[in-house]
PDB file of C-alpha atoms in Angstrom:
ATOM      1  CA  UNK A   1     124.448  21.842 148.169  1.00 39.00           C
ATOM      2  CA  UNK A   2     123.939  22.944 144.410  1.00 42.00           C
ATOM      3  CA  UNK A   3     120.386  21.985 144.520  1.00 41.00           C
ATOM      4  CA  UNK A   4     118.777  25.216 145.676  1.00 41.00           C
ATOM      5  CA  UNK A   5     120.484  27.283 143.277  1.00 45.00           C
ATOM      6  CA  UNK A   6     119.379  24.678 140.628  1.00 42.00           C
ATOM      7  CA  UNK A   7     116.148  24.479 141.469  1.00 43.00           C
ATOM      8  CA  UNK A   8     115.287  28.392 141.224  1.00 45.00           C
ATOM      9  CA  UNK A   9     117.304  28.300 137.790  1.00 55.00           C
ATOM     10  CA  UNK A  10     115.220  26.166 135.968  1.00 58.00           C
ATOM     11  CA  UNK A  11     111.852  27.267 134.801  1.00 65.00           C
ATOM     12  CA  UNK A  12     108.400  25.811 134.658  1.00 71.00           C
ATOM     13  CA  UNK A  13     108.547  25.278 130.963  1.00 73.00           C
ATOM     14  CA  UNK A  14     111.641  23.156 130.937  1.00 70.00           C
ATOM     15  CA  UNK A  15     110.739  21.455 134.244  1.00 73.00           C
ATOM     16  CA  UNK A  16     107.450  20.092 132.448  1.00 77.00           C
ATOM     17  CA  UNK A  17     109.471  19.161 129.569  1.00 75.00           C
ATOM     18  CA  UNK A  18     111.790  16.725 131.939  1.00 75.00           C
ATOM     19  CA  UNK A  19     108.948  15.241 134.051  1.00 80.00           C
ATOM     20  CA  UNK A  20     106.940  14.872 130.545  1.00 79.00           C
ATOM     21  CA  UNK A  21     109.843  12.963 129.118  1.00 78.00           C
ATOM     22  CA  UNK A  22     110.531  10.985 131.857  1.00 81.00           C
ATOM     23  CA  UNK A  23     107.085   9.265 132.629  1.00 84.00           C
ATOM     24  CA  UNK A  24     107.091   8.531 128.858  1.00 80.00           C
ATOM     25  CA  UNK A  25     110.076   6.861 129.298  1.00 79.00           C
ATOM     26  CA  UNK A  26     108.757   5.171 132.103  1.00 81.00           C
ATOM     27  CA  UNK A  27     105.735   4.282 129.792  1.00 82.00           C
ATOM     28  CA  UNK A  28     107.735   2.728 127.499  1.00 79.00           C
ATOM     29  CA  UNK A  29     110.218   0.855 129.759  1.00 80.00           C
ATOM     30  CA  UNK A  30     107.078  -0.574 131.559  1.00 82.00           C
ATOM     31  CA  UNK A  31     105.222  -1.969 128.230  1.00 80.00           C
ATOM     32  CA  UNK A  32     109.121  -3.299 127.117  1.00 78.00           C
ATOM     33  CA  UNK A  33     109.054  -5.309 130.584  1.00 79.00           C
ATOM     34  CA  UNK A  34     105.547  -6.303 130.524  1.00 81.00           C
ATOM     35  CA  UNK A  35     105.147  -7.556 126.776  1.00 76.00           C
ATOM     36  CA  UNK A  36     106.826  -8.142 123.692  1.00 76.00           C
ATOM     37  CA  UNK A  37     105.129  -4.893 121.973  1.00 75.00           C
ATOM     38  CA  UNK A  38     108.362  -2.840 121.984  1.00 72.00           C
ATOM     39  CA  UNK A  39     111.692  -4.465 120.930  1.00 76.00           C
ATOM     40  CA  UNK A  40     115.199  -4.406 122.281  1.00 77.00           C
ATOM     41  CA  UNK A  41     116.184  -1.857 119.631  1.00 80.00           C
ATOM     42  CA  UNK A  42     113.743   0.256 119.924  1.00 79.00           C
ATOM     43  CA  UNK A  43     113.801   0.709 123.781  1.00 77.00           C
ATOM     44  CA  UNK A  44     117.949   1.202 123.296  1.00 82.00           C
ATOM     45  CA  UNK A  45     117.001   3.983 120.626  1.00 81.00           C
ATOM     46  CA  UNK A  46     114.546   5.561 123.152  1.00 77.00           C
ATOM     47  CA  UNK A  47     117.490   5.053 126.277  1.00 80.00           C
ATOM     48  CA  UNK A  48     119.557   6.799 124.210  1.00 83.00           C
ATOM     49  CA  UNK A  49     117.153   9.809 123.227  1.00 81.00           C
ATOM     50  CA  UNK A  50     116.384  10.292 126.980  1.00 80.00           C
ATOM     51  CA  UNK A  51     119.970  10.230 128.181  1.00 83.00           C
ATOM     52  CA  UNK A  52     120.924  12.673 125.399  1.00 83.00           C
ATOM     53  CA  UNK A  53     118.057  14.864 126.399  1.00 79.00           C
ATOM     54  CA  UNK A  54     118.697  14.974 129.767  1.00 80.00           C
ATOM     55  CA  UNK A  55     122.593  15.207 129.247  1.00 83.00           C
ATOM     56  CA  UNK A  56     121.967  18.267 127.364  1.00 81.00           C
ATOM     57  CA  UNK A  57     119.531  20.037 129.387  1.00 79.00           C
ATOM     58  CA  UNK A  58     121.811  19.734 132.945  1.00 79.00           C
ATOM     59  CA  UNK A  59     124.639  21.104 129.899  1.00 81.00           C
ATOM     60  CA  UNK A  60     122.057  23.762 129.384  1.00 78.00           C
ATOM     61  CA  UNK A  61     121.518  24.961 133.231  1.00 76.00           C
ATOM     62  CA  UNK A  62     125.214  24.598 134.081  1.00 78.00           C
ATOM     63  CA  UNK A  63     126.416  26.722 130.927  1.00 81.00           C
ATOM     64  CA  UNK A  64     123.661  29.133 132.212  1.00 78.00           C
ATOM     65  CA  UNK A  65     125.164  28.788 135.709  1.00 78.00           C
ATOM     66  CA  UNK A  66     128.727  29.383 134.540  1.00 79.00           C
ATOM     67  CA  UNK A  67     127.784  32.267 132.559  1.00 79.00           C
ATOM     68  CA  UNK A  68     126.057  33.921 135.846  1.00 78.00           C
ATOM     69  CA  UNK A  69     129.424  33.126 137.680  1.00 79.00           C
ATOM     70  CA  UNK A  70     131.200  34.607 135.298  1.00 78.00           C
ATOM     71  CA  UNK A  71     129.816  37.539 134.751  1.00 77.00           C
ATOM     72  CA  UNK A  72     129.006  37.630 138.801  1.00 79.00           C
ATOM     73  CA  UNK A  73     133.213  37.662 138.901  1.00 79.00           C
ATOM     74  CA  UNK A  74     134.162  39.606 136.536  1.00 77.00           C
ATOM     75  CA  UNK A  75     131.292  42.530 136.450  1.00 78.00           C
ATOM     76  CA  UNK A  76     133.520  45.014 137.193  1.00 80.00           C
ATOM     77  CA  UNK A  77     135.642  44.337 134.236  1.00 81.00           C
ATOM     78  CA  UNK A  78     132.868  43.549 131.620  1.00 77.00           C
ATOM     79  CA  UNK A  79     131.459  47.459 132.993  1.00 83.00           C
ATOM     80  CA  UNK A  80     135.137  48.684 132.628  1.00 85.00           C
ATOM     81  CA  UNK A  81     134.981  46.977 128.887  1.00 87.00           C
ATOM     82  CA  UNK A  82     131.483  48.215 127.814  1.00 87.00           C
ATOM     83  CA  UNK A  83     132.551  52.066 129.242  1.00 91.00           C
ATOM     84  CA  UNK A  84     135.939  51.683 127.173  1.00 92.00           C
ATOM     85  CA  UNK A  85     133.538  51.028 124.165  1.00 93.00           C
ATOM     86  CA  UNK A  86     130.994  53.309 124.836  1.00 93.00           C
ATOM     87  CA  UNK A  87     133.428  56.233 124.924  1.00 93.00           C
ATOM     88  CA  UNK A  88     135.175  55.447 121.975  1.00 94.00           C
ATOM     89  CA  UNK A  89     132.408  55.260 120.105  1.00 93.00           C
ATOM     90  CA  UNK A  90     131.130  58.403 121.639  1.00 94.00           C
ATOM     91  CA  UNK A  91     134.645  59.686 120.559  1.00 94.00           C
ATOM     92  CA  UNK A  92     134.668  58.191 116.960  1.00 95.00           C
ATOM     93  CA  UNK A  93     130.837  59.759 116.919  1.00 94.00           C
ATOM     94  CA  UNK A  94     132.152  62.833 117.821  1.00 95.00           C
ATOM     95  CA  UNK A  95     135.150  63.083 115.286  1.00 95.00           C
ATOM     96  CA  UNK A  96     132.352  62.219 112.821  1.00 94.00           C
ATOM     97  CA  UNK A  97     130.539  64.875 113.327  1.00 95.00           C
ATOM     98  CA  UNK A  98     133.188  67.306 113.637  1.00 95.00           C
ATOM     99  CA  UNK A  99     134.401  66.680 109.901  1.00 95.00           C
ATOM    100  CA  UNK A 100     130.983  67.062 108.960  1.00 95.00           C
ATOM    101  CA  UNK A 101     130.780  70.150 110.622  1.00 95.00           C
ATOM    102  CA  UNK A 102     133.934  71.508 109.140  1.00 95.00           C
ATOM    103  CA  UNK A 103     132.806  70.459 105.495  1.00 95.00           C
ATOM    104  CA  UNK A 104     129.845  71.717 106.146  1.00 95.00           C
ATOM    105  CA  UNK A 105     131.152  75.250 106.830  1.00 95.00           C
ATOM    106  CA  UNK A 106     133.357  75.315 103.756  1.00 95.00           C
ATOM    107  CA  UNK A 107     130.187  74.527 101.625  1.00 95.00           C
ATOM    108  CA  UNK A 108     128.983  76.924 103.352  1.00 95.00           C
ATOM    109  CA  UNK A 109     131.576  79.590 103.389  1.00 94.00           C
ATOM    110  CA  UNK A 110     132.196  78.845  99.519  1.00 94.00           C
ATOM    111  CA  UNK A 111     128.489  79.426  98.837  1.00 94.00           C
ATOM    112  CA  UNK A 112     128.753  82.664 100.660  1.00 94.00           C
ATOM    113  CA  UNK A 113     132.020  83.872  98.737  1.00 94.00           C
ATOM    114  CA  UNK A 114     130.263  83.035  95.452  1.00 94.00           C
ATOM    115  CA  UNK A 115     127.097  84.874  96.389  1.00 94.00           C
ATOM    116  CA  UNK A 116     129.388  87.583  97.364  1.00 94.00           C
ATOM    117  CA  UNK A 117     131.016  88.263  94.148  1.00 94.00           C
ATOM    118  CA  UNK A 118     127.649  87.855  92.440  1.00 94.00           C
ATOM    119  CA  UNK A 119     126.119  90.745  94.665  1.00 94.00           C
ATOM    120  CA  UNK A 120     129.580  92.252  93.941  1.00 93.00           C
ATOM    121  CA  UNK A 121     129.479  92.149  90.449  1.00 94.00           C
ATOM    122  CA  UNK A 122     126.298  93.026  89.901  1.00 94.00           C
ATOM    123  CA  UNK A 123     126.364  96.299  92.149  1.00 93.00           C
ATOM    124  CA  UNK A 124     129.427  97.409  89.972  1.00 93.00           C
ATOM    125  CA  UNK A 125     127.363  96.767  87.209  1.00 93.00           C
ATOM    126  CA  UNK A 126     124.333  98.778  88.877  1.00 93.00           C
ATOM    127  CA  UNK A 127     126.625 101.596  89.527  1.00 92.00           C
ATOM    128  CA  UNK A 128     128.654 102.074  86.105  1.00 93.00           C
ATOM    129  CA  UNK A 129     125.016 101.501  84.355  1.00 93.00           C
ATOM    130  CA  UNK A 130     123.753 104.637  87.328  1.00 91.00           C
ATOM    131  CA  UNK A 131     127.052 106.756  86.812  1.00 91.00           C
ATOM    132  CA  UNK A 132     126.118 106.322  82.778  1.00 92.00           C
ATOM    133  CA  UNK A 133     122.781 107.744  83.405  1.00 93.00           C
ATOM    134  CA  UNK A 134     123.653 110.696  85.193  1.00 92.00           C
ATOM    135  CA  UNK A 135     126.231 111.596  82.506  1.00 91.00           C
ATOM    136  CA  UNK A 136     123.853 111.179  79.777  1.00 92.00           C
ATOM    137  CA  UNK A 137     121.219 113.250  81.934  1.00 93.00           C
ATOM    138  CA  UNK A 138     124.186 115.941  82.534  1.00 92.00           C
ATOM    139  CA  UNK A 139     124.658 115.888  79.297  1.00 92.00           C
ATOM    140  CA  UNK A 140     120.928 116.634  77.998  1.00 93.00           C
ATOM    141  CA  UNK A 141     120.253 119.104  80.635  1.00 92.00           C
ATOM    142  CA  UNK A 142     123.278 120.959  79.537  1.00 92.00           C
ATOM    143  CA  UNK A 143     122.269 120.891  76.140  1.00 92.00           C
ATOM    144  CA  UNK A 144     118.741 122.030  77.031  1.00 92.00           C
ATOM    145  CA  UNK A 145     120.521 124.714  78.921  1.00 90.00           C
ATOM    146  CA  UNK A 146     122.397 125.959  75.921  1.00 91.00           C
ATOM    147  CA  UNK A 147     119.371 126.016  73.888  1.00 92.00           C
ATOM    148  CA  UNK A 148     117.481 127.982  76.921  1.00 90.00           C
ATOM    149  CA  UNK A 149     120.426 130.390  76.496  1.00 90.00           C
ATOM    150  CA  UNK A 150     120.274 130.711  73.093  1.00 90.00           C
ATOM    151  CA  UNK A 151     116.901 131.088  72.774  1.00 89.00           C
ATOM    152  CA  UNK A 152     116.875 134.220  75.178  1.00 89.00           C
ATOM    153  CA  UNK A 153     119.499 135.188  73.517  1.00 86.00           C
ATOM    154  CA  UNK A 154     117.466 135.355  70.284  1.00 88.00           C
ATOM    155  CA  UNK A 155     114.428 136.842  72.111  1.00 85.00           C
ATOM    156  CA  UNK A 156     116.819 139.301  73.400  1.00 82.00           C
ATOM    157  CA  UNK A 157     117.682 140.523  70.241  1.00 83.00           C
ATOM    158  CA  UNK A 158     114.111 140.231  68.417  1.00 76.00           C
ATOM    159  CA  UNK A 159     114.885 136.849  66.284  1.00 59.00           C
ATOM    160  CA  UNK A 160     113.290 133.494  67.091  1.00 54.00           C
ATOM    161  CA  UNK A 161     114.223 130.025  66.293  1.00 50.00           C
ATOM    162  CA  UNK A 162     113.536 128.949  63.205  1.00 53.00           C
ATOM    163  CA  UNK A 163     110.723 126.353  63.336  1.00 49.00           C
ATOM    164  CA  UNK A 164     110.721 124.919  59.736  1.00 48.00           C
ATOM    165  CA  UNK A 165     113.854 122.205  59.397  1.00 47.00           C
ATOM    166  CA  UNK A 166     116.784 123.308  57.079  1.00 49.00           C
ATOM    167  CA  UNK A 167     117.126 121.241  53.882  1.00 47.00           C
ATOM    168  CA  UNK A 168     120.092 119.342  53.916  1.00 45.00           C
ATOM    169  CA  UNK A 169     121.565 120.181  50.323  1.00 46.00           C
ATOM    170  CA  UNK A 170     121.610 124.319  49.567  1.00 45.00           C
ATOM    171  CA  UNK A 171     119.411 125.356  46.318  1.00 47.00           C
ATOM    172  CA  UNK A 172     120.112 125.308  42.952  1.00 48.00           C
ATOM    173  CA  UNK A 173     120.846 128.958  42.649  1.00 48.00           C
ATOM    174  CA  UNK A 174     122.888 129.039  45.446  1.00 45.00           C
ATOM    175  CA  UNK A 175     125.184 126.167  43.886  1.00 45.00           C
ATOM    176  CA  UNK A 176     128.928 128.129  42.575  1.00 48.00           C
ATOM    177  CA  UNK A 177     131.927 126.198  41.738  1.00 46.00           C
ATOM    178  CA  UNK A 178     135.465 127.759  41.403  1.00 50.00           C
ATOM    179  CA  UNK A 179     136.867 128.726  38.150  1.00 52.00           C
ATOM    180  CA  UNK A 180     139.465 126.407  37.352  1.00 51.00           C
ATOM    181  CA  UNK A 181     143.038 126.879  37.781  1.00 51.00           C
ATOM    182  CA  UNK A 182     145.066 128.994  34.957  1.00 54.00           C
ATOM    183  CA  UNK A 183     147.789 127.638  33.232  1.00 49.00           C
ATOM    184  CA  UNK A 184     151.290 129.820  34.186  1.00 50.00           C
ATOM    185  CA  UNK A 185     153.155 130.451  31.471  1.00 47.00           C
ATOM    186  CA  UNK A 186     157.255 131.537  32.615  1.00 46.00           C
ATOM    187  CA  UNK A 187     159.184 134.481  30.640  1.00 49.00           C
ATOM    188  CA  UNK A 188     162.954 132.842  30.697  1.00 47.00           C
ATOM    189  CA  UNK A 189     163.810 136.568  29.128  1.00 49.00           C
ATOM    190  CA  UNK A 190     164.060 137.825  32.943  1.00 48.00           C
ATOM    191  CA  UNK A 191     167.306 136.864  34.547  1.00 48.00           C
ATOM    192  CA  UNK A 192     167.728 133.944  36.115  1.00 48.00           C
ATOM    193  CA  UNK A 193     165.887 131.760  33.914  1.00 47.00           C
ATOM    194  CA  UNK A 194     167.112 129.785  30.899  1.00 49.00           C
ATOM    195  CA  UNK A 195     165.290 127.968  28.403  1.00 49.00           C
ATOM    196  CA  UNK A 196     166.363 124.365  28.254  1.00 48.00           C
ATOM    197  CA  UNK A 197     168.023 124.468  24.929  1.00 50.00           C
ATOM    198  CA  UNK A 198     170.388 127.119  26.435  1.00 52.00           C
ATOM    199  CA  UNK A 199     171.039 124.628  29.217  1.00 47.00           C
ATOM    200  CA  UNK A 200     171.700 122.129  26.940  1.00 48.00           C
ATOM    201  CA  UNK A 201     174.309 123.737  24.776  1.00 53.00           C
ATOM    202  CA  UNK A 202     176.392 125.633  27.653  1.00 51.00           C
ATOM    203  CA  UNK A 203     176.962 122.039  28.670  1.00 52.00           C
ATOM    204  CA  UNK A 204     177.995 120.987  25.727  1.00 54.00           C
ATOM    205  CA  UNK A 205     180.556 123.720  25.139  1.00 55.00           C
ATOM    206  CA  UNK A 206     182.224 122.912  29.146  1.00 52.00           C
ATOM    207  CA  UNK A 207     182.040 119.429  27.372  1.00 51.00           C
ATOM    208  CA  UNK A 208     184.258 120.357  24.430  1.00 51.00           C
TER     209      UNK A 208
END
């Protein structure tokens, strides 16, 4: 009955194997029978090789044979299993790449904030260093503006600017100092003022 299904499960490799294996046990069985070449030991050795062979190839076919069963029975649950897994591991993948994602974007939103208060600082910088500028330009021009206005001025009244530089220190000649200060010498005749000897003795007449 299980023939058929055996038959188409074994392949040509392991079929020559068995056939190869038998005739040289066959071989070797039929020189053991007809002389003395090959001893009693040796022909149980080789019994014993075959048997094992052969026990573990029909193992072989029949685990194969079980395994089809099995998984001919229970396909429906091994799919079931192998979705199960591949979702979660589309789910873990996905989870994965989410937290990279959101890491990502705070690297990214830090480097963005840092490069913002660079640009930030900077164009504060640009604009204090601009706003100096313009006062120190406001400042010339309205200095050159005064001197414009002096200078017609001056025109306007026949004088001109003076075009040698002024010494710093006036001459020699034109050097004074101040007289120094007199010494003041009181009168205690006028009223009101005493000499200190008189002081002296109308205190020492209240005294007495």
């Amino acid at each position: 009955m299980h023939s058929p299904n055996f038959k188409m499960q074994v392949n040509s490799f392991e079929l020559f194997a068995l056939l190869l294996c038998s005739c040289l046990f066959g071989i070797i069985l039929a020189i053991y029978s007809m002389s003395n070449l090959v001893s009693d030991r040796e022909i149980m050795l080789m019994s014993s090789l075959y048997i094992t062979m052969v026990i573990f190839f029909f193992m072989q076919q029949h685990n194969k044979k079980a395994l089809v069963e099995y998984l001919a029975r229970h396909s429906s649950d091994i799919e079931k299993n192998q979705i199960m897994d591949l979702q979660e591991s589309h789910r873990r993948r996905i989870l994965s790449l989410k937290t990279e994602h959101v890491n990502e974007v705070r690297q990214l939103q830090s480097a963005v904030l840092t490069a913002s208060a660079k640009f930030d600082r900077v164009n504060t910088e640009y604009n204090w260093m601009s706003d100096a500028y313009q006062d120190q330009m406001r400042t010339i021009q309205e200095q050159q503006d005064r001197i414009d206005y002096i200078e017609n001025k001056l025109r306007e009244f026949g004088q001109t600017t003076p075009t040698t530089q002024q010494p710093f220190s006036a001459p020699a000649t034109q050097i004074a100092f101040a007289a120094p200060p007199r010494r003041q010498f009181f009168d205690f005749g006028t009223p009101g003022l005493r000499p200190l000897s008189q002081v002296v003795e109308a205190s020492e007449a209240e005294g007495q």
